[in-house]
Amino acid sequence: MNTYIYIWVSLVMLTGLSVSTAGRNWGRWGLTLALLIAFIKSGLILNYFMHLKDQKKMKWIRWMIPGIFAILVFFIGLTFLDIALR
Amino acid sequence: MINDRSMETHRDDLGSTLGMWLFLLSEILLFGGLFLLYAIYRFNYSQSFHLAAESLNRPIGALNTVILLTSSLTMALSLYALKQKQSLRSLCFLLSTILLGLLFLFNKYWEWASKFEHGVYPNATRLLERERGEVLFYGLYYSMTGLHALHVLVGIGLLTAMVYFIRKGKVHHERYLPLENSGLYWHLVDIIWVFLFPLFYLIT
Amino acid sequence: MPSFYEENGRFRGFWAWIFSTDHKRIGLLYLLSILSFYAIGVLLGFLIRLELIAPGPTIMRPQTYNALFTLHGVIMIFLFVIPGIPAIFGNFFLPIQIGARDVAFPKLNLLSWWIYMGGAALAILSLFTGGGPIDTGWTFYVPYSLRTPVNVPLAVLGVFVLGFSSILTGINMVTTTHQLRAPGMTWFRLPLFVWGIYATAWIQILVTPVVGITLLLTLMERLVGVGIFDPAKGGDPLLYQHLFWIYSHPAVYIMILPAMGIISEILPVFARRTIFGYKAIAFSSLAIAIVGSFVWGHHMFVSGQSDVASVVFSLLTFLVAVPSGVKVFNWVSTLYKGSIEVAPPLLFALTFIFLFAIGGLTGLFQGALATDVHLHDTYWVVGHFHYVIFGGTGFAIFGALHYWFPKMFGRMYHRKIPYIAWGLLFVGFNTLYFPMLLLGWQGMPRRYFDYLPQFHSLQFLSTIGSWILIGGLILMFGNLVHCLFKGEKAESNPWGGATLEWQIPSPPPRENFDEIPLVSKGPYEYR
Ligand code: HEM
Ligand SMILES: [Cu+2]
């Protein structure tokens, strides 16, 4: 039960961090940082709230999320091959 | 020859967890198509995106993020309580989740409505007079937050059904899977917002 | 033990079917509905061909023609081949082949069928409402689909709903394969049909949502004009094509992988020999599923996408040809030194290999950049995809029907007639589609109502072919339908198959197995 609360506190703090860094002008890095924070947040939600971490009987389903992410990166990356080089 | 029915039902539980995760995967790719479009258009029109994002209401967006994160917490607590046989507590947490969801939708509605008032909605002449990039930004904004809001709505429906089932005693500490799966759905909707928020409100 | 036909459950008669959660009944529901749509699709194809028998208007006006080929494509793709094998035979046989009593989520399974029918109903409704039948082609390309006055929104919504049904079936199949295998049914003892359905199910889950969102956005574009795909508002119509093909190329694997599974089932049984290279076939299915998801850009070589993208997509396209080739070699090697009995199922399976090879090789022409500039949007393409889809998946379905008919219905069909029907089908098919390859090569564009006089003789020949082909279809299905009622009783294992479905009565009892079997050998080990 306490774990849940800690996770929630970290999530809110990360949101704060994301908002406060967005005020500065960091160019490209702003987006990178924002996405990095979003990934950390979703990692927390996935592992603790959604209990992926405790999934003992079907360990392989932990790999589904990184897997799907890789697929999405391929989809977006290949589309950029067209858009960015047209 | 083996004929152990109890083993089969045991496996069933794992089965529906797996099934739920597979469904979530397809949800991720549903939004994935939109993220692809977003990436391309942001790349093509980074200036206009920056400009358009300035006019979104950042405090409300941040507030909504916190609301959804909190609702995720109460969702997790509700399941936790149910597993501890505290179905009343579970119900309370569940109801707060629903309320937070409604609050989120209310804010969203308010946000959209004030944009509409300024003539910023799809196909509005005043919007179409602006830069192409801004039109696309708002096109994506309405499509993505709209689809997300639709998911919140469905989630609220699911959770309401769970309230009913828990009260009827159909969902309880031994049969908590329906609640767990609805929870998974709710958390996923939350995760999607975790990405939508910085991508629309925090463009620098 | 009473068969699943006799045990009704809570409802009676008709209701006992449309509310049944038994995977076998649902499989048969799909069989009936899918084949009915197929019949309509064939009729439309027949009309298209009739129009093209001579230059100039023959039996219809251009707009009718546009509606007909669109409808033909939509029905054949979304209502026939995509759901076809997984929903009919996957439903009926996958649980039995892995030693389960049903799929993992029987109610969801029934829901999928209802959603399928709902989607079909919307598509049909779209013909009579709004601006009338759509004329965009089954690809719904923007910006045309945003501008044409016909009823695009409803049709697109229908296809979206069909996608939902497909995803749910996929979820069911993956979960069933993971969770409900009988004791001893290890991954490498799975029949190859199961591998085919399993790989397909992953594609269904992962890429169908992408077309879902694409169609949803098209719908929104029509209704409120968000502008994402609309060039007039700054949108990039090529992004529609990207998203559409991210789904629709893998969709051709949704069509062909289960078909390949069927072929891998039939060949060893009638060659009385274990399959050659089991693992190569199983893993090549997965390889096709994965690599096949990254080749979609080969549909856009002449669309104006960047040259680098075209080169990369062309390369990847040639790569997927490798696992497909692996399969063909394995099949042929399976036959080598077998004691072959050319029963009807095998005849169709062999025809699959032949026609699929032509389809696959013509595909390589299109995958090469320079030749595709010449071939794109010509009848060559129409010939190519009919060879793969109809010659491939279509003939695999015919083979599956003849292979599993005795198990599904407990009766045997007339054993001579399929040979005659096959002769008509084979001759008709090639007379119908081979001229299309030649026409395309000579520059006849696709989706055209009219043509230059120089194309007349080949077009005429092609139309004659369609008549022969349809004659074969009528004979083949006539035989099956007739024997459904009048055929003699079938034994439980007429072909001497080693997979589990042949070890239970024909037709199977309600829960397939009295006791869940303990599996101790591979699927193609004959004594
Ligand atoms: C008797 C059977 C069939 C006949 C006579 C037939 C005939 C044709 C013809 C002439 C066209 C070209 C229309 C044009 O470009 O103007 C066409 C298109 C097409 N056919 Fe068939 N066909 C048959 C069966 C099938 C089957 C079994 C499938 C799939 C499983 C199929 C899928 C398609 C598709 C997807 C198109 C493209 C439609 C479009 O361009 O939008 N056809 N067919
Ligand atoms: Cu393709």
mmCIF file of C-alpha atoms in Angstrom, chain C residues 114-425:
data_model
loop_
_atom_site.group_PDB
_atom_site.id
_atom_site.type_symbol
_atom_site.label_atom_id
_atom_site.label_comp_id
_atom_site.label_asym_id
_atom_site.label_seq_id
_atom_site.Cartn_x
_atom_site.Cartn_y
_atom_site.Cartn_z
ATOM 1 C CA TRP C 114 -21.694 -10.545 -34.274
ATOM 2 C CA ILE C 115 -19.330 -7.653 -34.815
ATOM 3 C CA TYR C 116 -18.356 -9.118 -38.165
ATOM 4 C CA MET C 117 -21.996 -9.259 -39.189
ATOM 5 C CA GLY C 118 -22.528 -5.732 -37.865
ATOM 6 C CA GLY C 119 -19.629 -4.409 -39.935
ATOM 7 C CA ALA C 120 -20.942 -6.194 -42.985
ATOM 8 C CA ALA C 121 -24.399 -4.770 -42.372
ATOM 9 C CA LEU C 122 -23.002 -1.238 -42.203
ATOM 10 C CA ALA C 123 -21.096 -1.775 -45.428
ATOM 11 C CA ILE C 124 -24.253 -3.009 -47.112
ATOM 12 C CA LEU C 125 -26.295 -0.174 -45.662
ATOM 13 C CA SER C 126 -23.806 2.297 -47.130
ATOM 14 C CA LEU C 127 -24.888 1.208 -50.599
ATOM 15 C CA PHE C 128 -28.404 2.487 -50.191
ATOM 16 C CA THR C 129 -27.915 5.564 -48.043
ATOM 17 C CA GLY C 130 -26.150 8.899 -48.329
ATOM 18 C CA GLY C 131 -24.622 9.414 -51.723
ATOM 19 C CA GLY C 132 -24.891 5.749 -52.694
ATOM 20 C CA PRO C 133 -22.323 3.011 -53.369
ATOM 21 C CA ILE C 134 -18.686 4.000 -52.954
ATOM 22 C CA ASP C 135 -16.431 4.316 -55.983
ATOM 23 C CA THR C 136 -13.015 4.776 -54.386
ATOM 24 C CA GLY C 137 -11.590 1.292 -54.812
ATOM 25 C CA TRP C 138 -11.079 -0.839 -51.729
ATOM 26 C CA THR C 139 -8.119 1.355 -50.729
ATOM 27 C CA PHE C 140 -10.185 4.508 -49.992
ATOM 28 C CA TYR C 141 -7.288 6.736 -51.004
ATOM 29 C CA VAL C 142 -7.481 10.381 -50.002
ATOM 30 C CA PRO C 143 -8.003 13.023 -51.290
ATOM 31 C CA TYR C 144 -10.468 11.387 -53.682
ATOM 32 C CA SER C 145 -12.333 9.669 -50.854
ATOM 33 C CA LEU C 146 -12.723 13.067 -49.166
ATOM 34 C CA ARG C 147 -14.202 14.694 -52.249
ATOM 35 C CA THR C 148 -16.381 12.063 -53.886
ATOM 36 C CA PRO C 149 -20.066 12.609 -53.107
ATOM 37 C CA VAL C 150 -20.785 8.918 -52.449
ATOM 38 C CA ASN C 151 -21.320 7.379 -49.023
ATOM 39 C CA VAL C 152 -17.714 6.962 -47.914
ATOM 40 C CA PRO C 153 -18.322 7.591 -44.188
ATOM 41 C CA LEU C 154 -20.613 4.654 -43.586
ATOM 42 C CA ALA C 155 -18.567 2.252 -45.688
ATOM 43 C CA VAL C 156 -15.403 3.250 -43.866
ATOM 44 C CA LEU C 157 -17.142 2.828 -40.538
ATOM 45 C CA GLY C 158 -18.198 -0.658 -41.611
ATOM 46 C CA VAL C 159 -14.620 -1.629 -42.399
ATOM 47 C CA PHE C 160 -13.494 -0.165 -39.072
ATOM 48 C CA VAL C 161 -15.982 -2.384 -37.274
ATOM 49 C CA LEU C 162 -14.790 -5.407 -39.238
ATOM 50 C CA GLY C 163 -11.284 -4.646 -38.022
ATOM 51 C CA PHE C 164 -12.511 -4.835 -34.462
ATOM 52 C CA SER C 165 -13.807 -8.318 -35.092
ATOM 53 C CA SER C 166 -10.473 -9.316 -36.580
ATOM 54 C CA ILE C 167 -8.545 -8.064 -33.535
ATOM 55 C CA LEU C 168 -10.771 -9.975 -31.141
ATOM 56 C CA THR C 169 -10.300 -13.180 -33.116
ATOM 57 C CA GLY C 170 -6.547 -12.621 -33.013
ATOM 58 C CA ILE C 171 -6.559 -12.147 -29.244
ATOM 59 C CA ASN C 172 -8.540 -15.338 -28.867
ATOM 60 C CA MET C 173 -6.191 -17.383 -31.020
ATOM 61 C CA VAL C 174 -2.982 -16.205 -29.357
ATOM 62 C CA THR C 175 -4.368 -16.774 -25.866
ATOM 63 C CA THR C 176 -5.775 -20.166 -26.793
ATOM 64 C CA THR C 177 -2.484 -21.323 -28.235
ATOM 65 C CA HIS C 178 -0.582 -20.174 -25.176
ATOM 66 C CA GLN C 179 -2.910 -21.369 -22.466
ATOM 67 C CA LEU C 180 -4.955 -24.300 -23.624
ATOM 68 C CA ARG C 181 -2.506 -26.737 -25.149
ATOM 69 C CA ALA C 182 -3.030 -30.275 -23.897
ATOM 70 C CA PRO C 183 -0.344 -31.791 -21.680
ATOM 71 C CA GLY C 184 2.569 -32.882 -23.825
ATOM 72 C CA MET C 185 1.576 -30.544 -26.675
ATOM 73 C CA THR C 186 4.868 -28.682 -26.771
ATOM 74 C CA TRP C 187 5.445 -25.794 -29.157
ATOM 75 C CA PHE C 188 7.240 -28.032 -31.603
ATOM 76 C CA ARG C 189 4.511 -30.617 -31.583
ATOM 77 C CA LEU C 190 1.947 -28.078 -32.739
ATOM 78 C CA PRO C 191 0.508 -28.809 -36.151
ATOM 79 C CA LEU C 192 1.806 -26.268 -38.652
ATOM 80 C CA PHE C 193 -1.704 -24.987 -39.210
ATOM 81 C CA VAL C 194 -1.642 -23.801 -35.607
ATOM 82 C CA TRP C 195 1.647 -22.029 -36.227
ATOM 83 C CA GLY C 196 0.138 -20.327 -39.238
ATOM 84 C CA ILE C 197 -2.915 -19.129 -37.327
ATOM 85 C CA TYR C 198 -0.749 -18.101 -34.391
ATOM 86 C CA ALA C 199 1.565 -15.931 -36.483
ATOM 87 C CA THR C 200 -1.460 -14.472 -38.248
ATOM 88 C CA ALA C 201 -3.152 -13.675 -34.976
ATOM 89 C CA TRP C 202 -0.203 -11.542 -33.905
ATOM 90 C CA ILE C 203 -0.417 -9.568 -37.118
ATOM 91 C CA GLN C 204 -4.130 -9.115 -36.589
ATOM 92 C CA ILE C 205 -3.584 -7.746 -33.103
ATOM 93 C CA LEU C 206 -0.688 -5.480 -33.962
ATOM 94 C CA VAL C 207 -1.500 -3.839 -37.277
ATOM 95 C CA THR C 208 -5.278 -3.844 -37.543
ATOM 96 C CA PRO C 209 -5.518 -0.899 -35.110
ATOM 97 C CA VAL C 210 -3.319 1.137 -37.442
ATOM 98 C CA VAL C 211 -5.817 0.880 -40.266
ATOM 99 C CA GLY C 212 -8.515 1.401 -37.665
ATOM 100 C CA ILE C 213 -7.197 4.819 -36.753
ATOM 101 C CA THR C 214 -6.574 5.656 -40.410
ATOM 102 C CA LEU C 215 -10.166 4.934 -41.309
ATOM 103 C CA LEU C 216 -11.411 6.730 -38.231
ATOM 104 C CA LEU C 217 -9.453 9.817 -39.249
ATOM 105 C CA THR C 218 -10.822 9.578 -42.774
ATOM 106 C CA LEU C 219 -14.275 9.405 -41.286
ATOM 107 C CA MET C 220 -13.585 12.462 -39.117
ATOM 108 C CA GLU C 221 -12.144 14.217 -42.124
ATOM 109 C CA ARG C 222 -15.416 13.683 -43.936
ATOM 110 C CA LEU C 223 -17.611 14.623 -41.002
ATOM 111 C CA VAL C 224 -15.806 17.569 -39.396
ATOM 112 C CA GLY C 225 -12.799 18.236 -41.631
ATOM 113 C CA VAL C 226 -9.889 18.003 -39.194
ATOM 114 C CA GLY C 227 -7.438 18.456 -42.074
ATOM 115 C CA ILE C 228 -4.837 15.822 -41.239
ATOM 116 C CA PHE C 229 -5.096 14.089 -44.608
ATOM 117 C CA ASP C 230 -6.567 16.945 -46.603
ATOM 118 C CA PRO C 231 -4.034 18.669 -48.841
ATOM 119 C CA ALA C 232 -6.289 21.716 -49.055
ATOM 120 C CA LYS C 233 -5.733 22.251 -45.346
ATOM 121 C CA GLY C 234 -2.056 21.412 -45.299
ATOM 122 C CA GLY C 235 -2.367 17.680 -44.663
ATOM 123 C CA ASP C 236 -0.186 15.216 -46.500
ATOM 124 C CA PRO C 237 -2.217 12.634 -48.424
ATOM 125 C CA LEU C 238 0.814 10.373 -48.691
ATOM 126 C CA LEU C 239 0.644 9.849 -44.955
ATOM 127 C CA TYR C 240 -2.713 8.234 -45.524
ATOM 128 C CA GLN C 241 -1.026 5.819 -47.888
ATOM 129 C CA HIS C 242 1.717 5.098 -45.382
ATOM 130 C CA LEU C 243 -0.724 4.297 -42.617
ATOM 131 C CA PHE C 244 -3.037 2.382 -44.884
ATOM 132 C CA TRP C 245 -0.269 0.120 -46.143
ATOM 133 C CA ILE C 246 1.305 -0.335 -42.723
ATOM 134 C CA TYR C 247 -1.790 -2.411 -42.206
ATOM 135 C CA SER C 248 -2.676 -3.568 -45.649
ATOM 136 C CA HIS C 249 0.611 -5.057 -46.610
ATOM 137 C CA PRO C 250 0.753 -7.233 -43.483
ATOM 138 C CA ALA C 251 -2.887 -7.956 -44.229
ATOM 139 C CA VAL C 252 -1.773 -9.968 -47.226
ATOM 140 C CA TYR C 253 0.055 -12.138 -44.709
ATOM 141 C CA ILE C 254 -3.134 -12.397 -42.713
ATOM 142 C CA MET C 255 -4.513 -13.872 -45.897
ATOM 143 C CA ILE C 256 -1.648 -16.137 -46.878
ATOM 144 C CA LEU C 257 -0.031 -17.451 -43.660
ATOM 145 C CA PRO C 258 -3.017 -19.523 -42.544
ATOM 146 C CA ALA C 259 -3.295 -20.783 -46.101
ATOM 147 C CA MET C 260 0.303 -21.931 -45.945
ATOM 148 C CA GLY C 261 -0.563 -23.650 -42.680
ATOM 149 C CA ILE C 262 -3.302 -25.589 -44.428
ATOM 150 C CA ILE C 263 -0.948 -26.680 -47.187
ATOM 151 C CA SER C 264 1.561 -27.861 -44.594
ATOM 152 C CA GLU C 265 -1.232 -29.927 -43.044
ATOM 153 C CA ILE C 266 -2.452 -31.530 -46.247
ATOM 154 C CA LEU C 267 0.852 -32.415 -47.923
ATOM 155 C CA PRO C 268 2.275 -34.801 -45.300
ATOM 156 C CA VAL C 269 -1.030 -36.632 -44.901
ATOM 157 C CA PHE C 270 -1.292 -37.475 -48.588
ATOM 158 C CA ALA C 271 2.400 -38.082 -49.103
ATOM 159 C CA ARG C 272 2.414 -40.336 -46.034
ATOM 160 C CA ARG C 273 5.567 -38.733 -44.927
ATOM 161 C CA THR C 274 6.503 -36.375 -42.139
ATOM 162 C CA ILE C 275 6.858 -32.751 -43.153
ATOM 163 C CA PHE C 276 10.291 -31.738 -44.330
ATOM 164 C CA GLY C 277 11.843 -29.007 -42.165
ATOM 165 C CA TYR C 278 9.152 -28.512 -39.536
ATOM 166 C CA LYS C 279 11.049 -25.802 -37.712
ATOM 167 C CA ALA C 280 11.995 -23.996 -40.885
ATOM 168 C CA ILE C 281 8.323 -23.759 -41.802
ATOM 169 C CA ALA C 282 7.249 -22.696 -38.325
ATOM 170 C CA PHE C 283 9.911 -20.032 -37.988
ATOM 171 C CA SER C 284 9.543 -18.791 -41.523
ATOM 172 C CA SER C 285 5.921 -17.970 -40.620
ATOM 173 C CA LEU C 286 7.162 -15.791 -37.804
ATOM 174 C CA ALA C 287 9.879 -14.303 -39.999
ATOM 175 C CA ILE C 288 7.312 -13.416 -42.639
ATOM 176 C CA ALA C 289 5.092 -11.885 -39.983
ATOM 177 C CA ILE C 290 7.896 -9.700 -38.660
ATOM 178 C CA VAL C 291 9.804 -8.642 -41.782
ATOM 179 C CA GLY C 292 6.534 -8.383 -43.685
ATOM 180 C CA SER C 293 5.505 -5.550 -41.382
ATOM 181 C CA PHE C 294 8.262 -3.308 -42.709
ATOM 182 C CA VAL C 295 7.833 -3.460 -46.457
ATOM 183 C CA TRP C 296 4.676 -1.428 -46.948
ATOM 184 C CA GLY C 297 6.398 1.293 -48.961
ATOM 185 C CA HIS C 298 6.556 -0.954 -52.025
ATOM 186 C CA HIS C 299 3.014 0.150 -52.739
ATOM 187 C CA MET C 300 4.219 3.726 -53.022
ATOM 188 C CA PHE C 301 7.131 3.567 -55.436
ATOM 189 C CA VAL C 302 5.512 5.945 -57.881
ATOM 190 C CA SER C 303 3.600 8.016 -55.328
ATOM 191 C CA GLY C 304 6.342 10.574 -54.859
ATOM 192 C CA GLN C 305 7.894 9.177 -51.714
ATOM 193 C CA SER C 306 11.622 9.748 -51.302
ATOM 194 C CA ASP C 307 14.032 7.682 -53.367
ATOM 195 C CA VAL C 308 15.883 6.477 -50.301
ATOM 196 C CA ALA C 309 12.647 5.139 -48.864
ATOM 197 C CA SER C 310 11.873 3.380 -52.131
ATOM 198 C CA VAL C 311 15.284 1.723 -52.225
ATOM 199 C CA VAL C 312 15.036 0.529 -48.631
ATOM 200 C CA PHE C 313 11.509 -0.781 -49.069
ATOM 201 C CA SER C 314 12.487 -2.557 -52.254
ATOM 202 C CA LEU C 315 15.359 -4.264 -50.465
ATOM 203 C CA LEU C 316 13.172 -5.346 -47.570
ATOM 204 C CA THR C 317 10.600 -6.637 -50.049
ATOM 205 C CA PHE C 318 13.124 -8.947 -51.622
ATOM 206 C CA LEU C 319 14.063 -10.135 -48.148
ATOM 207 C CA VAL C 320 10.535 -11.366 -47.347
ATOM 208 C CA ALA C 321 10.568 -13.400 -50.486
ATOM 209 C CA VAL C 322 13.198 -15.614 -48.848
ATOM 210 C CA PRO C 323 11.071 -17.203 -46.111
ATOM 211 C CA SER C 324 8.260 -17.694 -48.635
ATOM 212 C CA GLY C 325 10.713 -19.503 -50.884
ATOM 213 C CA VAL C 326 11.854 -21.602 -47.925
ATOM 214 C CA LYS C 327 8.328 -22.848 -47.526
ATOM 215 C CA VAL C 328 7.889 -23.792 -51.147
ATOM 216 C CA PHE C 329 11.122 -25.786 -51.101
ATOM 217 C CA ASN C 330 10.062 -27.542 -47.914
ATOM 218 C CA TRP C 331 6.736 -28.533 -49.407
ATOM 219 C CA VAL C 332 8.317 -29.914 -52.514
ATOM 220 C CA SER C 333 10.853 -31.823 -50.443
ATOM 221 C CA THR C 334 8.035 -33.272 -48.378
ATOM 222 C CA LEU C 335 6.624 -34.870 -51.497
ATOM 223 C CA TYR C 336 9.976 -36.318 -52.499
ATOM 224 C CA LYS C 337 9.923 -40.101 -52.076
ATOM 225 C CA GLY C 338 6.526 -39.975 -50.431
ATOM 226 C CA SER C 339 3.834 -42.449 -51.312
ATOM 227 C CA ILE C 340 1.571 -39.875 -52.840
ATOM 228 C CA GLU C 341 -2.171 -40.259 -53.126
ATOM 229 C CA VAL C 342 -3.685 -37.488 -55.211
ATOM 230 C CA ALA C 343 -6.956 -37.155 -53.339
ATOM 231 C CA PRO C 344 -8.960 -33.928 -53.861
ATOM 232 C CA PRO C 345 -7.382 -32.059 -50.931
ATOM 233 C CA LEU C 346 -3.895 -32.758 -52.222
ATOM 234 C CA LEU C 347 -4.880 -31.714 -55.722
ATOM 235 C CA PHE C 348 -5.915 -28.324 -54.434
ATOM 236 C CA ALA C 349 -2.801 -28.060 -52.290
ATOM 237 C CA LEU C 350 -0.555 -28.766 -55.277
ATOM 238 C CA THR C 351 -2.463 -26.198 -57.296
ATOM 239 C CA PHE C 352 -1.885 -23.730 -54.503
ATOM 240 C CA ILE C 353 1.854 -24.238 -54.805
ATOM 241 C CA PHE C 354 1.763 -23.758 -58.564
ATOM 242 C CA LEU C 355 -0.439 -20.658 -58.584
ATOM 243 C CA PHE C 356 1.229 -19.153 -55.555
ATOM 244 C CA ALA C 357 4.596 -19.550 -57.228
ATOM 245 C CA ILE C 358 3.358 -17.574 -60.225
ATOM 246 C CA GLY C 359 1.853 -14.967 -57.928
ATOM 247 C CA GLY C 360 5.014 -14.709 -55.885
ATOM 248 C CA LEU C 361 7.334 -14.445 -58.857
ATOM 249 C CA THR C 362 5.224 -11.776 -60.538
ATOM 250 C CA GLY C 363 5.393 -9.958 -57.213
ATOM 251 C CA LEU C 364 9.158 -9.782 -57.480
ATOM 252 C CA PHE C 365 8.787 -7.850 -60.734
ATOM 253 C CA GLN C 366 6.774 -5.272 -58.858
ATOM 254 C CA GLY C 367 9.249 -5.167 -56.018
ATOM 255 C CA ALA C 368 12.001 -4.073 -58.381
ATOM 256 C CA LEU C 369 11.985 -0.304 -58.651
ATOM 257 C CA ALA C 370 12.511 0.168 -62.351
ATOM 258 C CA THR C 371 10.034 -2.447 -63.536
ATOM 259 C CA ASP C 372 7.390 -1.284 -61.110
ATOM 260 C CA VAL C 373 7.297 2.148 -62.696
ATOM 261 C CA HIS C 374 6.058 0.356 -65.778
ATOM 262 C CA LEU C 375 3.781 -2.136 -64.030
ATOM 263 C CA HIS C 376 2.217 -0.055 -61.297
ATOM 264 C CA ASP C 377 -1.550 0.392 -61.575
ATOM 265 C CA THR C 378 -1.816 -1.842 -64.618
ATOM 266 C CA TYR C 379 -3.602 -5.140 -65.129
ATOM 267 C CA TRP C 380 -0.325 -6.825 -64.285
ATOM 268 C CA VAL C 381 -1.027 -5.978 -60.658
ATOM 269 C CA VAL C 382 -4.569 -7.273 -60.933
ATOM 270 C CA GLY C 383 -3.210 -10.518 -62.350
ATOM 271 C CA HIS C 384 -0.553 -10.730 -59.667
ATOM 272 C CA PHE C 385 -2.799 -10.340 -56.687
ATOM 273 C CA HIS C 386 -5.420 -12.684 -58.029
ATOM 274 C CA TYR C 387 -2.718 -15.320 -58.422
ATOM 275 C CA VAL C 388 -1.608 -14.835 -54.831
ATOM 276 C CA ILE C 389 -4.921 -14.222 -53.129
ATOM 277 C CA PHE C 390 -7.301 -16.303 -55.171
ATOM 278 C CA GLY C 391 -4.800 -18.860 -56.468
ATOM 279 C CA GLY C 392 -3.190 -18.963 -53.031
ATOM 280 C CA THR C 393 -5.659 -18.366 -50.238
ATOM 281 C CA GLY C 394 -8.716 -19.176 -52.336
ATOM 282 C CA PHE C 395 -7.419 -22.562 -53.415
ATOM 283 C CA ALA C 396 -6.162 -23.286 -49.896
ATOM 284 C CA ILE C 397 -9.707 -22.714 -48.686
ATOM 285 C CA PHE C 398 -10.992 -25.131 -51.332
ATOM 286 C CA GLY C 399 -8.358 -27.638 -50.216
ATOM 287 C CA ALA C 400 -9.280 -27.166 -46.570
ATOM 288 C CA LEU C 401 -12.943 -27.654 -47.378
ATOM 289 C CA HIS C 402 -12.214 -30.956 -49.079
ATOM 290 C CA TYR C 403 -9.788 -32.028 -46.383
ATOM 291 C CA TRP C 404 -11.902 -31.250 -43.340
ATOM 292 C CA PHE C 405 -15.374 -31.670 -44.837
ATOM 293 C CA PRO C 406 -15.820 -35.217 -43.444
ATOM 294 C CA LYS C 407 -14.723 -34.064 -40.001
ATOM 295 C CA MET C 408 -16.920 -30.974 -39.935
ATOM 296 C CA PHE C 409 -20.081 -32.556 -41.276
ATOM 297 C CA GLY C 410 -19.589 -36.254 -40.669
ATOM 298 C CA ARG C 411 -20.260 -36.999 -44.312
ATOM 299 C CA MET C 412 -18.104 -37.633 -47.340
ATOM 300 C CA TYR C 413 -18.532 -35.820 -50.638
ATOM 301 C CA HIS C 414 -18.639 -37.491 -54.012
ATOM 302 C CA ARG C 415 -14.999 -38.343 -54.644
ATOM 303 C CA LYS C 416 -14.946 -38.058 -58.471
ATOM 304 C CA ILE C 417 -16.608 -34.694 -58.990
ATOM 305 C CA PRO C 418 -13.880 -32.575 -57.376
ATOM 306 C CA TYR C 419 -11.482 -33.705 -60.113
ATOM 307 C CA ILE C 420 -13.753 -32.405 -62.844
ATOM 308 C CA ALA C 421 -14.435 -29.231 -60.904
ATOM 309 C CA TRP C 422 -10.725 -28.812 -60.364
ATOM 310 C CA GLY C 423 -10.097 -29.109 -64.096
ATOM 311 C CA LEU C 424 -12.558 -26.315 -64.785
ATOM 312 C CA LEU C 425 -11.171 -24.181 -62.002
#
